Amino acid sequence: MLLDALLAALVGAALLAGAGLKATARTSTALAAESFGLHGRAARAAWAPLVVLEAGLAAGVLAGWPPGAWAATAVLAAFAAAQAVAIGAGRGGAPCGCFGAHGRISWPSAGRTTVLAAAAALLAISHAAAPVPVRAAAAVVAMLAAAVVVTRGARAASPDGALEVPGEGPPVGRRLEMRHGEHGADAGIGLAFFTSPGCRLCRALVGPARKLGAVVYDEREDAGAWAAAAVPGAPFAVALAPDGTVLAKGTVNTRRQLASVLAAAHGRSGAEQAPISSRRGFIVTAGAAAGVLAAARSVGSLVRPGDAEAYHFCGHIFTTDSCPHPTGLPRIDNRGFPLRAKDGRPIDDLGRPIDGQGAPVDERGAPLLDPDGRPLPPATRTRICSAAGRRHHIATRTDGSWFRCCGGHVRKLSDCCTTASHRINGDTALKGYCYGRRHVFCVMYVQTKVPC
């Protein structure tokens, strides 16, 4: 009975954690769905049925319902098989969406899923029904464990602070002549929130922005205000002192990040304004916005900049230097290998387009030939983050990401991270979206087929 309760707690916690992380990282789940052959609207909608399925299976397992255990066995076995097929198709290292935004398709991940399927199968085979108090205790343990995993995963997937970049938006310390907050600013600090038609995330944040006392500026209806503030894209927030002096600013993806702009302004008000040293520093949260931050959730949604393709990273202007890439702009596929930026064609480490076997081809797809008329041999093709590490003799790995909407599809900005002190741009304070104690070394991007 005790073994059954432990197995139920294990399987239930894993299923609940998977459902919770998919619900809080919907865009990442859509990108992961592409790794398994779903594209477009199907990939975008995948998170909802998966959340319902995993949560329902967890309920059945924790309730001690034998058909629920059999169903969990079948689904987990199917998940493991799907990962094995993806690895066999060469998609190892691509996002899997198993446990949060940074899960990757790999043999350890497939093995973990297989172990969970085996645990569910043991539950289904066992005919010993644990007493109700034991099942209730197992359910409590599972829910607590899942809550811890979801909380940690959501924090790792989404930075707490807005993305404040010196070259984007109005300079800190400059005065702007615009309305900026009509209520709720207890220290006289107001908030201007910039939104854009068709921006799904903007609509989700307009309500919270108004609750913070913000004046909302639409990209079309308030074009003059947009130009005056030099806003790089929506959603964007600027906190101003009563005389219109810019105290804080930043691109925001979540309510937590929106509140952090106002919190940083409160922290800076009354102090001499100093230039921001990190080219990609994040505004830290402060006690003045603690109530708002406690209610925040990581929505994992998208940003639609005003002039998407006018910039290097779709509204994101070189906040750190690009990772070395054979053809310049560091476009990669979802496994980290180089693609040519202009058309997404796979290329080798020499920058040549290649066919399905890795052989170099010309623009029409014909094999490249040597002087004797023989096809040139394939060259190596290295993941960009790994290649950057080898070039500079440091250990690197790809960690977190930021999403923007570019040309109607999601663009994923990824950080290549390291624990080494060396940086391409020399900024040792650059934390970015790296996990643990790593820092940004360089950046890359993935242009997906997920619509936005």
Coordinates of C-alpha atoms in Angstrom, one line a residue:
M1 CA 0.0 0.0 0.0
L2 CA 2.8 2.4 0.9
L3 CA 4.6 1.6 -2.4
D4 CA 1.4 2.3 -4.3
A5 CA 1.0 5.6 -2.5
L6 CA 4.6 6.6 -3.3
L7 CA 4.2 5.6 -7.0
A8 CA 0.9 7.6 -7.2
A9 CA 2.6 10.6 -5.6
L10 CA 5.5 10.4 -8.1
V11 CA 3.4 10.0 -11.2
G12 CA 0.8 12.5 -10.1
A13 CA 3.4 15.1 -9.2
A14 CA 5.1 14.7 -12.6
L15 CA 1.8 15.0 -14.5
L16 CA 0.6 18.0 -12.5
A17 CA 4.0 19.8 -12.9
G18 CA 4.0 19.1 -16.6
A19 CA 0.4 20.6 -16.9
G20 CA 1.3 23.6 -14.8
L21 CA 4.5 24.4 -16.7
K22 CA 2.7 24.2 -20.0
A23 CA 0.0 26.5 -18.8
T24 CA 2.5 29.1 -17.7
A25 CA 4.7 28.8 -20.8
R26 CA 2.3 28.6 -23.7
T27 CA 4.6 30.0 -26.3
S28 CA 7.4 27.6 -25.3
T29 CA 4.9 24.8 -25.5
A30 CA 4.0 25.9 -29.1
L31 CA 7.6 25.9 -30.1
A32 CA 8.1 22.5 -28.5
A33 CA 5.1 21.2 -30.5
E34 CA 7.0 22.0 -33.7
S35 CA 9.7 19.5 -32.6
F36 CA 7.1 16.8 -32.9
G37 CA 5.7 17.8 -36.3
L38 CA 2.9 20.3 -35.4
H39 CA 3.0 23.7 -37.1
G40 CA 1.0 26.9 -37.2
R41 CA -2.3 27.1 -35.4
A42 CA -2.0 23.4 -34.4
A43 CA 1.2 24.1 -32.6
R44 CA -0.2 27.2 -31.0
A45 CA -3.3 25.4 -29.7
A46 CA -1.4 22.3 -28.4
W47 CA -0.9 23.6 -24.9
A48 CA -4.6 23.6 -23.9
P49 CA -5.4 19.9 -24.6
L50 CA -2.1 18.8 -23.1
V51 CA -2.8 20.7 -19.9
V52 CA -6.3 19.2 -19.6
L53 CA -5.0 15.7 -20.4
E54 CA -2.1 15.7 -17.9
A55 CA -4.2 17.3 -15.2
G56 CA -7.0 14.8 -15.7
L57 CA -4.6 11.9 -15.7
A58 CA -3.0 13.1 -12.5
A59 CA -6.5 13.3 -10.9
G60 CA -7.2 9.8 -11.9
V61 CA -3.9 8.4 -10.6
L62 CA -4.1 10.2 -7.3
A63 CA -7.7 9.1 -6.8
G64 CA -6.7 5.5 -7.1
W65 CA -8.8 4.8 -10.2
P66 CA -7.3 1.9 -12.1
P67 CA -8.5 3.1 -15.6
G68 CA -6.7 6.4 -14.8
A69 CA -3.4 4.6 -14.1
W70 CA -3.8 2.6 -17.4
A71 CA -4.5 5.8 -19.3
A72 CA -1.4 7.5 -17.7
T73 CA 0.7 4.5 -18.7
A74 CA -0.4 4.7 -22.3
V75 CA 0.1 8.5 -22.6
L76 CA 3.5 8.5 -20.9
A77 CA 4.6 5.6 -23.1
A78 CA 3.4 7.6 -26.1
F79 CA 5.4 10.6 -24.9
A80 CA 8.5 8.5 -24.5
A81 CA 8.1 6.9 -28.0
A82 CA 7.6 10.4 -29.6
Q83 CA 10.9 11.6 -28.1
A84 CA 12.7 8.4 -29.3
V85 CA 11.3 9.0 -32.8
A86 CA 12.3 12.6 -32.7
I87 CA 15.9 11.7 -31.7
G88 CA 16.0 9.1 -34.5
A89 CA 15.0 11.8 -36.9
G90 CA 17.9 14.0 -35.8
R91 CA 15.9 16.4 -33.6
G92 CA 17.8 15.7 -30.4
G93 CA 18.3 18.9 -28.4
A94 CA 15.2 20.5 -29.8
P95 CA 12.6 21.8 -27.2
C96 CA 10.4 19.1 -25.8
G97 CA 8.1 21.1 -23.5
C98 CA 8.2 18.2 -21.0
F99 CA 8.9 20.3 -17.9
G100 CA 9.0 23.9 -18.8
A101 CA 10.5 26.2 -21.3
H102 CA 14.0 24.8 -21.2
G103 CA 13.4 21.0 -21.5
R104 CA 15.1 19.4 -24.5
I105 CA 14.5 16.2 -26.4
S106 CA 17.2 13.7 -25.3
W107 CA 17.7 10.1 -24.3
P108 CA 17.7 11.0 -20.5
S109 CA 14.4 12.8 -21.0
A110 CA 12.9 9.8 -22.9
G111 CA 14.3 7.5 -20.2
R112 CA 12.7 9.6 -17.5
T113 CA 9.3 9.5 -19.2
T114 CA 9.7 5.7 -19.6
V115 CA 10.3 5.3 -15.9
L116 CA 7.2 7.3 -15.2
A117 CA 5.2 5.1 -17.6
A118 CA 6.5 2.0 -15.8
A119 CA 5.5 3.5 -12.4
A120 CA 2.0 4.1 -13.8
A121 CA 1.9 0.6 -15.1
L122 CA 2.8 -0.9 -11.7
L123 CA -0.1 1.1 -10.2
A124 CA -2.5 -0.2 -12.8
I125 CA -1.4 -3.8 -12.3
S126 CA -1.6 -3.6 -8.5
H127 CA -5.0 -4.5 -7.1
A128 CA -4.3 -3.2 -3.6
A129 CA -6.3 -0.1 -3.0
A130 CA -4.6 2.2 -0.4
P131 CA -6.8 3.6 2.3
V132 CA -8.4 7.0 1.7
P133 CA -6.1 8.8 4.2
V134 CA -3.0 7.4 2.5
R135 CA -4.3 8.4 -0.9
A136 CA -5.1 11.8 0.4
A137 CA -1.6 12.2 1.8
A138 CA -0.1 11.1 -1.5
A139 CA -2.3 13.7 -3.3
V140 CA -1.1 16.5 -1.0
V141 CA 2.5 15.5 -1.5
A142 CA 2.1 15.4 -5.2
M143 CA 0.4 18.8 -5.4
L144 CA 3.1 20.4 -3.2
A145 CA 5.9 18.9 -5.2
A146 CA 4.2 20.1 -8.5
A147 CA 3.7 23.6 -7.0
V148 CA 7.4 23.8 -6.2
V149 CA 8.5 22.7 -9.7
V150 CA 6.0 25.0 -11.5
T151 CA 7.1 28.0 -9.3
R152 CA 10.8 27.4 -9.9
G153 CA 10.2 26.7 -13.6
A154 CA 8.1 29.9 -14.1
R155 CA 10.7 32.0 -12.4
A156 CA 13.5 30.6 -14.5
A157 CA 11.5 31.0 -17.8
S158 CA 10.5 34.6 -17.3
P159 CA 12.8 37.4 -15.8
D160 CA 11.2 39.3 -12.9
G161 CA 12.2 42.7 -14.4
A162 CA 11.4 44.6 -17.5
L163 CA 14.0 44.6 -20.3
E164 CA 15.7 48.0 -20.0
V165 CA 18.2 48.9 -22.7
P166 CA 19.9 52.3 -22.9
G167 CA 19.5 52.4 -26.7
E168 CA 15.7 51.7 -26.7
G169 CA 13.1 54.2 -25.7
P170 CA 13.7 57.6 -24.0
P171 CA 17.0 58.0 -22.1
V172 CA 16.7 57.9 -18.3
G173 CA 16.8 61.4 -17.0
R174 CA 15.2 63.0 -20.1
R175 CA 12.0 65.0 -19.7
L176 CA 8.9 64.1 -21.8
E177 CA 5.9 66.3 -22.3
M178 CA 3.1 63.8 -22.0
R179 CA 0.4 62.6 -19.7
H180 CA 1.7 59.9 -17.5
G181 CA -0.6 58.5 -14.8
E182 CA -3.9 59.7 -13.5
H183 CA -4.3 57.8 -10.2
G184 CA -2.6 55.2 -8.0
A185 CA 0.9 56.9 -8.0
D186 CA 1.4 57.6 -4.3
A187 CA 4.7 59.3 -4.8
G188 CA 3.7 61.4 -7.8
I189 CA 5.3 58.9 -10.2
G190 CA 3.2 58.1 -13.2
L191 CA 3.3 55.4 -15.8
A192 CA 2.9 55.6 -19.6
F193 CA 2.1 52.3 -21.3
F194 CA 2.6 51.9 -25.1
T195 CA 0.4 49.4 -26.9
S196 CA -0.1 48.4 -30.5
P197 CA -3.2 47.2 -32.5
G198 CA -3.1 43.5 -33.0
C199 CA -0.7 42.9 -30.1
R200 CA -2.2 40.1 -28.1
L201 CA 0.0 40.6 -25.1
C202 CA -0.8 44.3 -25.1
R203 CA -4.5 43.6 -24.6
A204 CA -3.6 41.3 -21.7
L205 CA -1.6 44.0 -20.0
V206 CA -3.8 47.1 -20.6
G207 CA -6.0 46.2 -17.6
P208 CA -3.1 45.8 -15.2
A209 CA -1.5 48.9 -16.5
R210 CA -4.6 51.0 -15.9
K211 CA -4.8 49.6 -12.3
L212 CA -1.3 51.0 -11.8
G213 CA -2.6 54.4 -13.0
A214 CA -1.0 54.3 -16.4
V215 CA -2.0 56.4 -19.4
V216 CA -2.2 54.1 -22.4
Y217 CA -0.8 55.2 -25.8
D218 CA -1.8 53.4 -29.0
E219 CA 0.7 53.1 -31.8
R220 CA -1.8 54.4 -34.4
E221 CA -3.9 56.8 -32.4
D222 CA -1.0 58.3 -30.5
A223 CA 1.8 58.2 -33.1
G224 CA 3.2 61.5 -31.8
A225 CA 3.7 60.2 -28.3
W226 CA 5.3 57.1 -29.7
A227 CA 7.8 59.2 -31.7
A228 CA 8.5 61.5 -28.8
A229 CA 9.3 58.6 -26.5
A230 CA 11.3 56.7 -29.2
V231 CA 9.4 53.5 -28.3
P232 CA 11.1 50.5 -30.0
G233 CA 8.0 48.3 -29.8
A234 CA 5.0 47.2 -27.8
P235 CA 4.3 46.5 -25.0
F236 CA 6.6 49.2 -23.5
A237 CA 6.3 51.1 -20.3
V238 CA 7.9 54.3 -19.1
A239 CA 7.7 55.6 -15.5
L240 CA 8.0 59.4 -15.1
A241 CA 8.4 61.8 -12.3
P242 CA 5.8 64.6 -11.8
D243 CA 7.8 66.9 -14.0
G244 CA 8.0 64.4 -16.8
T245 CA 11.6 63.1 -16.1
V246 CA 12.1 59.5 -17.2
L247 CA 12.9 57.4 -14.2
A248 CA 12.6 53.9 -15.6
K249 CA 11.5 52.1 -18.8
G250 CA 11.4 48.8 -20.5
T251 CA 9.8 46.2 -22.7
V252 CA 7.5 44.0 -20.7
N253 CA 6.1 40.5 -21.3
T254 CA 4.3 40.0 -18.0
R255 CA 2.4 41.9 -15.2
R256 CA 5.4 41.3 -13.0
Q257 CA 7.7 43.0 -15.4
L258 CA 5.2 45.9 -15.8
A259 CA 5.1 46.4 -12.1
S260 CA 8.9 46.3 -11.9
V261 CA 9.1 49.5 -14.1
L262 CA 7.1 51.4 -11.5
A263 CA 9.0 49.8 -8.7
A264 CA 12.4 50.8 -10.1
A265 CA 11.1 54.3 -10.6
H266 CA 10.2 54.5 -6.9
G267 CA 13.6 53.2 -6.0
R268 CA 15.3 55.8 -8.2
S269 CA 13.2 58.8 -7.2
G270 CA 15.0 61.2 -4.9
A271 CA 18.4 59.8 -5.9
E272 CA 20.8 61.1 -8.4
Q273 CA 20.2 59.4 -11.8
A274 CA 23.2 57.4 -12.9
P275 CA 23.7 55.8 -16.3
I276 CA 22.8 52.2 -16.6
S277 CA 26.0 50.2 -17.0
S278 CA 24.7 46.9 -18.3
R279 CA 23.6 46.9 -21.9
R280 CA 21.0 44.3 -21.1
G281 CA 20.4 44.9 -17.4
F282 CA 17.1 44.0 -15.8
I283 CA 15.1 46.3 -13.5
V284 CA 14.9 44.6 -10.1
T285 CA 11.7 44.4 -8.2
A286 CA 11.1 46.6 -5.1
G287 CA 8.8 46.5 -2.1
A288 CA 6.6 49.2 -3.4
A289 CA 5.2 46.8 -6.0
A290 CA 5.2 43.7 -3.8
G291 CA 1.4 43.3 -3.8
V292 CA 1.3 43.5 -7.6
L293 CA 4.2 41.1 -8.0
A294 CA 2.6 38.5 -5.8
A295 CA -0.4 38.3 -8.1
A296 CA 1.7 38.2 -11.3
R297 CA 1.9 35.2 -13.5
S298 CA 4.2 34.2 -16.3
V299 CA 2.0 34.4 -19.4
G300 CA 4.7 33.4 -21.9
S301 CA 3.0 35.6 -24.6
L302 CA 4.4 37.6 -27.5
V303 CA 5.6 41.0 -28.3
R304 CA 4.8 42.8 -31.6
P305 CA 7.3 45.6 -32.3
G306 CA 6.3 48.6 -34.5
D307 CA 8.9 48.1 -37.2
A308 CA 9.8 44.4 -36.8
E309 CA 12.4 43.9 -39.5
A310 CA 14.1 47.3 -39.2
Y311 CA 16.3 46.0 -36.5
H312 CA 18.8 43.2 -35.9
F313 CA 16.6 41.1 -33.7
C314 CA 13.1 42.4 -34.6
G315 CA 13.0 45.5 -32.5
H316 CA 15.9 44.4 -30.2
I317 CA 19.0 46.4 -31.1
F318 CA 22.2 44.6 -30.3
T319 CA 21.8 44.5 -26.6
T320 CA 24.7 42.2 -26.7
D321 CA 26.8 41.1 -29.6
S322 CA 25.8 38.2 -31.8
C323 CA 27.3 34.8 -31.6
P324 CA 29.8 34.2 -34.4
H325 CA 27.9 32.8 -37.4
P326 CA 29.0 31.7 -40.8
T327 CA 26.9 34.2 -42.7
G328 CA 26.5 37.1 -40.2
L329 CA 23.1 37.3 -38.5
P330 CA 23.0 34.4 -35.9
R331 CA 19.9 32.6 -37.1
I332 CA 19.7 29.0 -35.9
D333 CA 17.2 26.1 -36.1
N334 CA 15.5 24.7 -33.0
R335 CA 18.5 22.5 -32.4
G336 CA 21.0 25.3 -32.5
F337 CA 22.5 24.7 -35.9
P338 CA 23.2 27.6 -38.3
L339 CA 20.6 28.8 -40.9
R340 CA 21.1 31.6 -43.4
A341 CA 19.1 34.6 -42.1
K342 CA 17.5 35.7 -45.3
D343 CA 15.8 32.5 -46.3
G344 CA 16.4 30.0 -43.4
R345 CA 18.4 27.5 -45.6
P346 CA 20.6 25.1 -43.6
I347 CA 24.3 26.0 -44.0
D348 CA 27.6 24.4 -43.0
D349 CA 30.4 26.0 -41.0
L350 CA 31.8 27.5 -44.1
G351 CA 28.5 29.3 -44.8
R352 CA 27.5 27.2 -47.8
P353 CA 23.9 26.0 -48.4
I354 CA 23.7 22.2 -47.9
D355 CA 21.3 19.4 -48.9
G356 CA 19.7 16.8 -46.7
Q357 CA 22.9 14.8 -46.6
G358 CA 25.0 17.8 -45.6
A359 CA 26.7 18.2 -49.0
P360 CA 27.3 21.8 -50.3
V361 CA 25.0 23.0 -53.0
D362 CA 24.5 26.2 -55.1
E363 CA 21.5 28.5 -55.0
R364 CA 19.5 26.2 -57.3
G365 CA 20.3 23.1 -55.1
A366 CA 22.8 21.6 -57.5
P367 CA 25.9 20.0 -55.9
L368 CA 29.0 22.2 -55.8
L369 CA 31.8 20.6 -57.9
D370 CA 35.6 20.7 -57.6
P371 CA 37.8 21.6 -60.6
D372 CA 37.6 18.0 -61.8
G373 CA 33.8 18.0 -61.8
R374 CA 33.4 15.9 -58.6
P375 CA 31.0 16.9 -55.9
L376 CA 32.7 18.7 -53.0
P377 CA 32.6 16.7 -49.7
P378 CA 30.5 17.8 -46.8
A379 CA 32.0 20.2 -44.2
T380 CA 31.3 20.2 -40.5
R381 CA 28.2 21.8 -39.1
T382 CA 28.4 22.9 -35.5
R383 CA 25.9 24.3 -33.1
I384 CA 26.5 28.1 -33.0
C385 CA 26.7 28.3 -29.2
S386 CA 29.1 25.4 -29.1
A387 CA 31.2 26.9 -31.9
A388 CA 31.4 30.2 -30.0
G389 CA 32.7 28.3 -26.9
R390 CA 35.3 26.5 -28.9
R391 CA 36.5 29.6 -30.6
H392 CA 37.1 31.4 -27.3
H393 CA 38.1 28.2 -25.3
I394 CA 35.2 28.4 -22.8
A395 CA 32.3 26.2 -21.8
T396 CA 29.0 27.4 -23.2
R397 CA 25.4 26.3 -23.2
T398 CA 22.1 27.7 -24.4
D399 CA 19.7 28.7 -21.6
G400 CA 16.6 31.0 -21.6
S401 CA 14.8 33.0 -24.2
W402 CA 12.7 36.0 -25.0
F403 CA 9.9 36.0 -27.5
R404 CA 8.8 38.7 -30.0
C405 CA 6.4 38.7 -32.9
C406 CA 8.1 39.3 -36.3
G407 CA 6.4 39.3 -39.6
G408 CA 3.4 37.4 -38.2
H409 CA 5.5 34.6 -36.6
V410 CA 7.2 34.1 -33.3
R411 CA 10.9 34.9 -33.1
K412 CA 12.8 33.4 -30.2
L413 CA 15.9 35.2 -28.9
S414 CA 18.2 32.7 -27.2
D415 CA 21.2 33.4 -24.9
C416 CA 24.5 31.5 -25.3
C417 CA 25.7 31.4 -21.7
T418 CA 28.9 30.7 -19.8
T419 CA 30.5 30.9 -16.3
A420 CA 33.7 32.3 -17.8
S421 CA 34.5 35.9 -17.2
H422 CA 35.2 36.6 -20.8
R423 CA 32.4 38.3 -22.9
I424 CA 32.2 39.2 -26.5
N425 CA 31.1 42.7 -25.5
G426 CA 33.1 42.8 -22.3
D427 CA 30.1 43.3 -20.0
T428 CA 30.6 41.0 -17.1
A429 CA 27.3 42.1 -15.4
L430 CA 25.2 40.7 -18.3
K431 CA 22.8 38.2 -16.7
G432 CA 20.2 38.1 -19.4
Y433 CA 18.1 34.9 -19.4
C434 CA 20.9 32.6 -18.3
Y435 CA 20.2 30.1 -15.5
G436 CA 22.2 29.5 -12.3
R437 CA 25.5 31.4 -12.1
R438 CA 26.0 31.7 -15.9
H439 CA 26.1 35.0 -17.8
V440 CA 25.5 36.0 -21.4
F441 CA 28.3 35.4 -23.8
C442 CA 26.4 36.1 -27.1
V443 CA 22.9 35.8 -28.6
M444 CA 21.1 33.9 -31.3
Y445 CA 17.6 33.7 -32.7
V446 CA 15.1 31.1 -34.0
Q447 CA 12.5 32.2 -36.5
T448 CA 9.5 29.8 -36.0
K449 CA 6.4 29.0 -37.9
V450 CA 4.1 29.7 -34.9
P451 CA 1.7 32.5 -35.9
C452 CA 1.3 35.6 -33.7

